[in-house]
mmCIF file of C-alpha atoms in Angstrom:
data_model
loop_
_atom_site.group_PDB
_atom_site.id
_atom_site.type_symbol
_atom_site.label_atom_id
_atom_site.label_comp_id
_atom_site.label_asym_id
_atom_site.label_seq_id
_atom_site.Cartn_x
_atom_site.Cartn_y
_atom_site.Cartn_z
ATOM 1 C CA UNK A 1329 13.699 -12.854 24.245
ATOM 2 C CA UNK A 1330 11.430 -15.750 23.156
ATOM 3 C CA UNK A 1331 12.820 -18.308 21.118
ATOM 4 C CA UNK A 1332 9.868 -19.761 19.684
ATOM 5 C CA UNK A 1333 8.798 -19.932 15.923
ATOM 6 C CA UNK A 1334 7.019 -16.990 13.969
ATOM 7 C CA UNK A 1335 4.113 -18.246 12.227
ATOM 8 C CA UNK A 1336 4.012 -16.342 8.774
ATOM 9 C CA UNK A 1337 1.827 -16.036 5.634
ATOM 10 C CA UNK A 1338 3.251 -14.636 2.188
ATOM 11 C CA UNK A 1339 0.505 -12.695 0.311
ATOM 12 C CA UNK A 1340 0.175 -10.185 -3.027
ATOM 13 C CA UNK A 1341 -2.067 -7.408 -4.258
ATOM 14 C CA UNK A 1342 -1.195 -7.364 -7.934
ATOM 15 C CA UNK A 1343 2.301 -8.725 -7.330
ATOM 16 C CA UNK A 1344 3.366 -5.958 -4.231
ATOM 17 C CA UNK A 1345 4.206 -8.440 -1.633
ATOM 18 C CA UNK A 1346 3.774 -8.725 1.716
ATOM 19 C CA UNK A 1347 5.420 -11.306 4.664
ATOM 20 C CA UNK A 1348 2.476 -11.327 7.032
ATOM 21 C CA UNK A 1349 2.965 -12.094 10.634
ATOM 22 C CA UNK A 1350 -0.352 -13.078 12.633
ATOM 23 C CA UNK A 1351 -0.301 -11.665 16.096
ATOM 24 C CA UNK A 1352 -3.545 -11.297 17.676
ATOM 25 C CA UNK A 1353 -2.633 -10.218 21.133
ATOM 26 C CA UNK A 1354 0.444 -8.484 19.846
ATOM 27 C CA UNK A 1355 2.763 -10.416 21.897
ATOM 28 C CA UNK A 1356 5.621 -10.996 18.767
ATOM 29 C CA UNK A 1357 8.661 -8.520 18.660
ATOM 30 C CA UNK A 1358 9.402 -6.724 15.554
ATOM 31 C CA UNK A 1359 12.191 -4.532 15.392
ATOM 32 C CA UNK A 1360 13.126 -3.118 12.559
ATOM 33 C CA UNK A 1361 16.009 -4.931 11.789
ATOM 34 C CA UNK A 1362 14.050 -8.513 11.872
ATOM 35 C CA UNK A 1363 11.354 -6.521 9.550
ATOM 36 C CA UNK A 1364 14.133 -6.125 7.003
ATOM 37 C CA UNK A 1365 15.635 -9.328 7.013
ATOM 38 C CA UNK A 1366 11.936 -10.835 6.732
ATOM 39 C CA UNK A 1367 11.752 -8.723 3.681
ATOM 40 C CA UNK A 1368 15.146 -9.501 2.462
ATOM 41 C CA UNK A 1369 14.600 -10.994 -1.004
ATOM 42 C CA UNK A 1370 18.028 -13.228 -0.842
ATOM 43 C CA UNK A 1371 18.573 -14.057 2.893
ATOM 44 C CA UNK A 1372 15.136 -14.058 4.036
ATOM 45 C CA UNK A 1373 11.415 -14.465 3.213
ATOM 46 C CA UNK A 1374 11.102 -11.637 0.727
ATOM 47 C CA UNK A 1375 8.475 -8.753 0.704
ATOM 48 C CA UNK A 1376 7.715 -5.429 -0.039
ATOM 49 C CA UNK A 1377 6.514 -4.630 3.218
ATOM 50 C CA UNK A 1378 5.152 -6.603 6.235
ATOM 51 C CA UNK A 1379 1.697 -6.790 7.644
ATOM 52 C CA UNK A 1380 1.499 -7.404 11.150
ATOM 53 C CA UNK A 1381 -2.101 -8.326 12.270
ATOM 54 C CA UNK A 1382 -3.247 -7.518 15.777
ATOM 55 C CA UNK A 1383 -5.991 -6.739 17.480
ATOM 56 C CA UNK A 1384 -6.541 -3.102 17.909
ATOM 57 C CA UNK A 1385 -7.197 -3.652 21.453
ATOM 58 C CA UNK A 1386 -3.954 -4.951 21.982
ATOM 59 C CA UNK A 1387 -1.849 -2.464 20.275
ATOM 60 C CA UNK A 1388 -1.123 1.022 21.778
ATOM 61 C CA UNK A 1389 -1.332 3.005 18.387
ATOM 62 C CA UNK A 1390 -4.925 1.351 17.372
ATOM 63 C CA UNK A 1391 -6.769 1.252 20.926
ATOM 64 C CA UNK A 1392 -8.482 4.188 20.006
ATOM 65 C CA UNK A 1393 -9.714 2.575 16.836
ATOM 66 C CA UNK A 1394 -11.035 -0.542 18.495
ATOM 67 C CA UNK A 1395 -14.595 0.305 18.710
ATOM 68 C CA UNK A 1396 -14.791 0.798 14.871
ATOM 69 C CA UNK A 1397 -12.437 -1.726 13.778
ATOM 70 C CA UNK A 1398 -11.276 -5.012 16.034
ATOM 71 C CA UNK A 1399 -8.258 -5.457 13.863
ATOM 72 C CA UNK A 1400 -5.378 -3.597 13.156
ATOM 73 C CA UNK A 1401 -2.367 -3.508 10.481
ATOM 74 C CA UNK A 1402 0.364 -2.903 11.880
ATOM 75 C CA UNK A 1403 2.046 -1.937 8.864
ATOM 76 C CA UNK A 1404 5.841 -1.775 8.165
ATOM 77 C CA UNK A 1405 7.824 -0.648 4.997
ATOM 78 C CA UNK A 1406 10.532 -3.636 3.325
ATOM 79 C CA UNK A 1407 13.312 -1.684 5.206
ATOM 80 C CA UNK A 1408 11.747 -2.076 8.674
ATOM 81 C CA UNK A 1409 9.944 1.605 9.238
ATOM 82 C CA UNK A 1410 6.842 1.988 10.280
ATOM 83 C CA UNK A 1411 4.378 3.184 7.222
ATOM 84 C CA UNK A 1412 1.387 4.931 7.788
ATOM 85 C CA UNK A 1413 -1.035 2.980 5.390
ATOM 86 C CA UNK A 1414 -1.014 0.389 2.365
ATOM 87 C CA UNK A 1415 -3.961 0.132 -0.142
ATOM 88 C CA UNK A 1416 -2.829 -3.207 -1.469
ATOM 89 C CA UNK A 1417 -1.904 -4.312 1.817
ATOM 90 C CA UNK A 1418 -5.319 -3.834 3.041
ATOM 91 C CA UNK A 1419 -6.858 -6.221 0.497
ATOM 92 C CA UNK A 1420 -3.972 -9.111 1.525
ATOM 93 C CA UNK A 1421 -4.596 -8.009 5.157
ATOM 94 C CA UNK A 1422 -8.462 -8.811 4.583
ATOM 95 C CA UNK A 1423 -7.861 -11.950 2.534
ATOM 96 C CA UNK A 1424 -5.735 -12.888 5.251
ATOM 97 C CA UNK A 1425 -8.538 -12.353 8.257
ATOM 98 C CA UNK A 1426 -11.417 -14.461 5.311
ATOM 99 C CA UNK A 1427 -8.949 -17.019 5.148
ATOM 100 C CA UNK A 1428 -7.939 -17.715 8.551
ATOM 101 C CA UNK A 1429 -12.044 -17.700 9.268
ATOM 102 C CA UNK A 1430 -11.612 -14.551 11.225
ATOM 103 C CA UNK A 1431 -13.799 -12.846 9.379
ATOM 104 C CA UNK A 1432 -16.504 -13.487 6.289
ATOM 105 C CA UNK A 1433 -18.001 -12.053 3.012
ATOM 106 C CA UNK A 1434 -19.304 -8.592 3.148
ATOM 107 C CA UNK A 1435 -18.206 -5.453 4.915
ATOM 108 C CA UNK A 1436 -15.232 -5.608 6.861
ATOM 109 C CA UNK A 1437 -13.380 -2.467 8.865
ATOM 110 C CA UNK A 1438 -9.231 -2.461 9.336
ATOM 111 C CA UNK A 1439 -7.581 -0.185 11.390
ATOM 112 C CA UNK A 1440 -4.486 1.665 10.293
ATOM 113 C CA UNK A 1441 -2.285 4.273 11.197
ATOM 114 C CA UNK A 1442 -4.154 6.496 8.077
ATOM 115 C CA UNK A 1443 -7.059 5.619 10.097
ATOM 116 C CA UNK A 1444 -10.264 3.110 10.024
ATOM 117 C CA UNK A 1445 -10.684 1.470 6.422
ATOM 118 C CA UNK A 1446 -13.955 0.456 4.919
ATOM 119 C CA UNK A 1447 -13.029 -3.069 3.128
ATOM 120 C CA UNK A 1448 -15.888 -5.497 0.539
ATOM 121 C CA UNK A 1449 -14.779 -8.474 0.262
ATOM 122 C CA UNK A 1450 -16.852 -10.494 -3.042
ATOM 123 C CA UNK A 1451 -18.501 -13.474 -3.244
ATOM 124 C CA UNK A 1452 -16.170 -16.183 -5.569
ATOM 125 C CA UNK A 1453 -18.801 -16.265 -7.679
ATOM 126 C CA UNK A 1454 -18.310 -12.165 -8.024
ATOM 127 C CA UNK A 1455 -14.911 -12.631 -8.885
ATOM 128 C CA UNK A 1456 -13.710 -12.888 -5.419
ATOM 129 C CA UNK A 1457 -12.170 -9.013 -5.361
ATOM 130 C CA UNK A 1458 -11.242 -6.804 -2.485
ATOM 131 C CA UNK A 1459 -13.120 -3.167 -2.356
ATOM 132 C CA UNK A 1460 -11.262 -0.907 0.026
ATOM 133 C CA UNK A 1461 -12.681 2.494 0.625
ATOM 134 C CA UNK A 1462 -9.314 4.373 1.211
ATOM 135 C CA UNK A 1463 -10.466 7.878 2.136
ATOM 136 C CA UNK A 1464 -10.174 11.155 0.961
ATOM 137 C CA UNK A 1465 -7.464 12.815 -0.900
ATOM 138 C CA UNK A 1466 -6.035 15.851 0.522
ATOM 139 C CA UNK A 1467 -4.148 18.199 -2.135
ATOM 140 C CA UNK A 1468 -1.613 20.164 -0.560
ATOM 141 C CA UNK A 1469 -0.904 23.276 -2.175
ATOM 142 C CA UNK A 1470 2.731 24.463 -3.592
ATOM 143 C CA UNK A 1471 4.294 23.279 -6.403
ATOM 144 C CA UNK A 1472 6.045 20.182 -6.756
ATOM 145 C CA UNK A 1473 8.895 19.309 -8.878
ATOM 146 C CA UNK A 1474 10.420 15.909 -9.482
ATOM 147 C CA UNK A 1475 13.685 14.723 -11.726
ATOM 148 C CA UNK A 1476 15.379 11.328 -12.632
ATOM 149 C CA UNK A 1477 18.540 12.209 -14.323
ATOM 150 C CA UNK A 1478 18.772 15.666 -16.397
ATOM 151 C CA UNK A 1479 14.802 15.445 -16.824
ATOM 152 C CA UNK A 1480 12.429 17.082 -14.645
ATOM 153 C CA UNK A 1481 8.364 17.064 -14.805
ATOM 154 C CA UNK A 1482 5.943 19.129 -12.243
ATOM 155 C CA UNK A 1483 4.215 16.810 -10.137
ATOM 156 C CA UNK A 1484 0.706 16.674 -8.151
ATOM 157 C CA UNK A 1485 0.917 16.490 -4.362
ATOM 158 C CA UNK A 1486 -1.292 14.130 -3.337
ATOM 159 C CA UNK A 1487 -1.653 12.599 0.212
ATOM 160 C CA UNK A 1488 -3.639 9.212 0.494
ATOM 161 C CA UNK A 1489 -2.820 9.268 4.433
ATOM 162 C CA UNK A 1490 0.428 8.683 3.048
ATOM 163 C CA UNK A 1491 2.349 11.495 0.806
ATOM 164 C CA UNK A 1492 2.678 11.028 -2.939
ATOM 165 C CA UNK A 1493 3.902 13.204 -5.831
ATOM 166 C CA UNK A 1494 2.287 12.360 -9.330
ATOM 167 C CA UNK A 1495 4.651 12.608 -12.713
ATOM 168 C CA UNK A 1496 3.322 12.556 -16.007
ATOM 169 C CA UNK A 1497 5.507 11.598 -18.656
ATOM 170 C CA UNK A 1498 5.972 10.526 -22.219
ATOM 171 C CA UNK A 1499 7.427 7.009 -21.461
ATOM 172 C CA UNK A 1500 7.737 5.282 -17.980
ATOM 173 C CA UNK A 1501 10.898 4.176 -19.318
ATOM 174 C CA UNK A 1502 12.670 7.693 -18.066
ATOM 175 C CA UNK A 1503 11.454 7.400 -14.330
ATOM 176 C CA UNK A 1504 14.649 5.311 -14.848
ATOM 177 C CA UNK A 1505 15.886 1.923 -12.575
ATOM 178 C CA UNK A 1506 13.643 3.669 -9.247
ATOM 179 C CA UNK A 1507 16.543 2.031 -7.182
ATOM 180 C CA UNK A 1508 16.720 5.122 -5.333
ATOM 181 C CA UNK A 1509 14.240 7.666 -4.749
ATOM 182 C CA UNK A 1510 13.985 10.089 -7.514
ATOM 183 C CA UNK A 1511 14.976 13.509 -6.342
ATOM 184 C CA UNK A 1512 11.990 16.377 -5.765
ATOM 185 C CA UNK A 1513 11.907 19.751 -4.906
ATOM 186 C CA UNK A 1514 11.008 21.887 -2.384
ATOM 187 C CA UNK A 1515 12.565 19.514 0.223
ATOM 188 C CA UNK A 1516 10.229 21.047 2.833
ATOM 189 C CA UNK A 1517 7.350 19.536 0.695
ATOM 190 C CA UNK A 1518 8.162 15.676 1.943
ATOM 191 C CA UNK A 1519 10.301 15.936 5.134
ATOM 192 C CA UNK A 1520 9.457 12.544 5.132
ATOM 193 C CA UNK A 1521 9.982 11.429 1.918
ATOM 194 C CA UNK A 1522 7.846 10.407 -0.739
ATOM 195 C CA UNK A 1523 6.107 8.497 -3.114
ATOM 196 C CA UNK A 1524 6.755 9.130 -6.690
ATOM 197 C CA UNK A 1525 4.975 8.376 -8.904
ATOM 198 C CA UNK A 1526 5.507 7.964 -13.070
ATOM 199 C CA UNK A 1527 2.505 7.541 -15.173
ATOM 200 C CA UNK A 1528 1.588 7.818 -19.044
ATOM 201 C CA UNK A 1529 -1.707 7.536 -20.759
ATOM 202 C CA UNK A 1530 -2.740 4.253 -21.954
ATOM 203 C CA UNK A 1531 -6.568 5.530 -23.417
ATOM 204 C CA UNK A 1532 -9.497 7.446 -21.826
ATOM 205 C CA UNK A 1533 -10.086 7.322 -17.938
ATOM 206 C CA UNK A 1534 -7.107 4.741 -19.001
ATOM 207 C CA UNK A 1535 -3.283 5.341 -17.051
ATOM 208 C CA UNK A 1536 -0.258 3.236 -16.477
ATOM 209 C CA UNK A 1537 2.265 4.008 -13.790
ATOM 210 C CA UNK A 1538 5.382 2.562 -12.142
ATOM 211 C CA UNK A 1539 6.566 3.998 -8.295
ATOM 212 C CA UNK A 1540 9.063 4.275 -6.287
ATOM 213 C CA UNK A 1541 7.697 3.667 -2.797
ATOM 214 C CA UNK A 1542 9.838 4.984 0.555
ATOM 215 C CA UNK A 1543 11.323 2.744 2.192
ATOM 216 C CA UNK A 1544 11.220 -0.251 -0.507
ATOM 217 C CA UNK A 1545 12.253 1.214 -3.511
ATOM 218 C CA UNK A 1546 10.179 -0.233 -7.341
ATOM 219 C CA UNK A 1547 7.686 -1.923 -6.120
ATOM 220 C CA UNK A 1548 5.359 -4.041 -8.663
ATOM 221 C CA UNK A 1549 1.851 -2.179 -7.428
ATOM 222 C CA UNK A 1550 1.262 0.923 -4.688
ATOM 223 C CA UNK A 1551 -2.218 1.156 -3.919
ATOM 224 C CA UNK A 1552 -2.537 4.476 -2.304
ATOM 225 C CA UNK A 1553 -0.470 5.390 -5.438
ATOM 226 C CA UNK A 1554 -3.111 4.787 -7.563
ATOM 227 C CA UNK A 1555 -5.687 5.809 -5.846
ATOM 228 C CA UNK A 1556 -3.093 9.529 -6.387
ATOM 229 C CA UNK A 1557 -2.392 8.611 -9.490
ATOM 230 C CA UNK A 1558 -6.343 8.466 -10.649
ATOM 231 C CA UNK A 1559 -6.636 11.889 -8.636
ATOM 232 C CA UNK A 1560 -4.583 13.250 -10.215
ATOM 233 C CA UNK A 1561 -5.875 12.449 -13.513
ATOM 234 C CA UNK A 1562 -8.945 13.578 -13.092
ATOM 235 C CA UNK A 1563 -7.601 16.939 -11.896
ATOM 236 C CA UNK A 1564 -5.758 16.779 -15.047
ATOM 237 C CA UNK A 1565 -8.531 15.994 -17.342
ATOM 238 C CA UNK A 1566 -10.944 18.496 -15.847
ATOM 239 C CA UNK A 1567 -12.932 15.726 -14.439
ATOM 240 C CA UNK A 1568 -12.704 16.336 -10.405
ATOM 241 C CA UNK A 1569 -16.358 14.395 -9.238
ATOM 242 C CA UNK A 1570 -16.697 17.611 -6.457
ATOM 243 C CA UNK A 1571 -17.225 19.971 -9.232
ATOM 244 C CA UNK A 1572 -19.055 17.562 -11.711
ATOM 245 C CA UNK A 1573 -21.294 15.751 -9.191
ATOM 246 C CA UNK A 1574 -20.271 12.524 -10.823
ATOM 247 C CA UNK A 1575 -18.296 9.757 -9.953
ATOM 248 C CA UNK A 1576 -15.605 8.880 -11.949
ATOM 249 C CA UNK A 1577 -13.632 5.792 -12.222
ATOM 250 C CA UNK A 1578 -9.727 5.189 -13.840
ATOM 251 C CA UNK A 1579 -8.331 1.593 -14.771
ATOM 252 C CA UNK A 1580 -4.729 1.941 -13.400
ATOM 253 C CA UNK A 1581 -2.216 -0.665 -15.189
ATOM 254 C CA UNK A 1582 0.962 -1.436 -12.638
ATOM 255 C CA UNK A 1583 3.699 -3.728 -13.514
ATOM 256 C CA UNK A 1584 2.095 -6.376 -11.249
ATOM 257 C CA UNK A 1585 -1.852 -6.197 -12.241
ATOM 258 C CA UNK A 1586 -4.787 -4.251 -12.659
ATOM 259 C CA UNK A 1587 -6.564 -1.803 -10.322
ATOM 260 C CA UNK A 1588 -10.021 0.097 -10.579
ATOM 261 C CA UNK A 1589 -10.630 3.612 -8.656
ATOM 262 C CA UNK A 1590 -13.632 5.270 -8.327
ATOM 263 C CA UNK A 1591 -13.510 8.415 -7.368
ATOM 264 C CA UNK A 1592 -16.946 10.026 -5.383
ATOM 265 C CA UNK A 1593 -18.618 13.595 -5.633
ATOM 266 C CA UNK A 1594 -17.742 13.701 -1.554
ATOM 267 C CA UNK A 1595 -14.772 12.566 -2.328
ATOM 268 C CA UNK A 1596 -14.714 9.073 -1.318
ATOM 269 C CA UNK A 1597 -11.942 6.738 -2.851
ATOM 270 C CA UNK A 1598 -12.441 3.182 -3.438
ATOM 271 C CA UNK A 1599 -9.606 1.149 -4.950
ATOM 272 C CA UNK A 1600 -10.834 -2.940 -6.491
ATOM 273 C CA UNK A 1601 -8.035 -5.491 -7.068
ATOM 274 C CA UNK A 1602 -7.294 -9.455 -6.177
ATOM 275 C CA UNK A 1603 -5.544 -10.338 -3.092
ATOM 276 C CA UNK A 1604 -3.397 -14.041 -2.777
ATOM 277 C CA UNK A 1605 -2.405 -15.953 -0.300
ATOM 278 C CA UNK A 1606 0.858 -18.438 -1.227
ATOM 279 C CA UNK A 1607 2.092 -19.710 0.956
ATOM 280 C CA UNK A 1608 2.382 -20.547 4.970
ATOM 281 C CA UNK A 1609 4.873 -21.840 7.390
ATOM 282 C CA UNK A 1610 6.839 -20.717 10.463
ATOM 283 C CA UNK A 1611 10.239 -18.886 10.561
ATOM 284 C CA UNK A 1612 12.995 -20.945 12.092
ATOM 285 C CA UNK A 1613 14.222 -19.530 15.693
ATOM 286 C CA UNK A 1614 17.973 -19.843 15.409
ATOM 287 C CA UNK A 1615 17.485 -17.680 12.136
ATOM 288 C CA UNK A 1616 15.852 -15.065 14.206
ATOM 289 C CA UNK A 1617 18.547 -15.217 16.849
ATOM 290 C CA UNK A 1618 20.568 -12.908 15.101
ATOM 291 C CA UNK A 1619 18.118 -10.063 14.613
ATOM 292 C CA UNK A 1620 17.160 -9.831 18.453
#
């Protein structure tokens, strides 16, 4: 095993955090034990998640995406498994690429395991934000039931390349601590698990929500959540663009910031938030020893 230093980045879409690990020729190991104690909040560098940024050339899940999109993110969940997609990763991933001078203004594709990603990233004098077009939402049918404690509210299945079941309650205060993942039934719905998430109305085209992500627990922003989350709004408040014919856009409120989705008559999502960069270094070898 190699003994030499990890060069690392910590970044944040609207406060969910990311360790980031630049990799180009995908030559760094990353089990899933060294994932966790990256994202260890006490004993290591502390994330939500990790972004690992290769080429898509040089990994085996993405060479088939390397034509439409040279890079790839590798995406991994604060626990160490392997995740699927993240919305607010994406922007940090595509800060990350501007930053390092890998890539510049404008249109920008990512490849992830949900597939090829359409990313804008602003001018400074635009306000510097991240557009990500994150696909279409698919609506699987069956109801969908999900509880925390002795209360129990149907819930919108929603899959943003990653699955997602959508609560609306009174008060985000009874989706309780979200320590744990909130129970839902029928099993066979999420065989995977699940994203769950809480929301309440904060005005029109207007929500707030808090989640419970898989494999991290609360986080402080889910971006493929709220891309669900304004889906399933407008479902809810008979304003679904493929039967109106006109876009329609929800200002989502997380703990950790402010995101904008727009919704398309085809269908088309695109999420706008901030993405930060705070800090660099390189994680120290004997550390890693352990996790090898």
């Amino acid at each position: 095993m190699s003994t030499s230093p990890i060069a690392f980045l910590k970044g944040h879409g609207t406060e969910n955090d990311f360790v980031i690990v630049p990799d180009p020729d995908n030559t760094v190991d990353l089990p899933a034990s060294l994932v966790a104690r990256l994202c260890d909040r006490r004993a290591g560098i502390g994330g939500d998640g990790l972004l690992h940024v290769v080429r898509s050339a040089a990994h085996p899940e993405a060479r088939s995406m390397a034509d439409a999109a040279e890079w790839f993110m590798d995406y991994r969940n604060a626990d160490g498994s392997i995740a699927e997609m993240c919305g607010n990763g994406v922007r940090v991933f595509a800060h990350y690429l501007q930053r390092a001078g890998l890539v510049g203004e404008g249109d920008l594709a990512v490849a992830t395991r949900g597939g090829v990603k359409r990313v804008h990233i602003a001018k400074p004098d635009a306000g510097g934000e991240i557009t990500v077009s994150m696909g279409r939402a698919v609506l699987p049918e069956g109801d969908v039931t999900v509880s925390v404690g002795a209360r129990e509210w149907p819930a919108l299945n929603v899959n943003m390349g990653n699955p997602h079941a959508v609560a609306f309650v009174d008060d985000l205060e009874h989706a309780g601590d979200l320590l744990t993942a909130p129970p839902f039934t029928p099993a066979s719905a999420y065989p995977e698990g699940v994203n769950v998430e809480f929301v309440v109305d904060r005005g029109p085209r207007h929500v707030a929500m808090r989640v419970h992500e898989r494999g991290s627990g609360e986080t402080r922003s889910c971006g493929t959540g709220a891309c669900a989350v304004a889906v399933a709004a407008a479902r809810r408040d008979g304003a679904d663009p493929s039967a109106t014919g006109a876009p329609v856009a929800y200002t989502v409120d997380l703990p950790g910031g402010r995101l904008v989705i727009t919704e398309h008559p085809d269908g088309a999502i695109e999420m706008t938030g901030p993405a930060v960069i705070v800090a660099e270094g390189t994680i120290d070898p004997d550390w890693l020893a352990p996790a090898r």
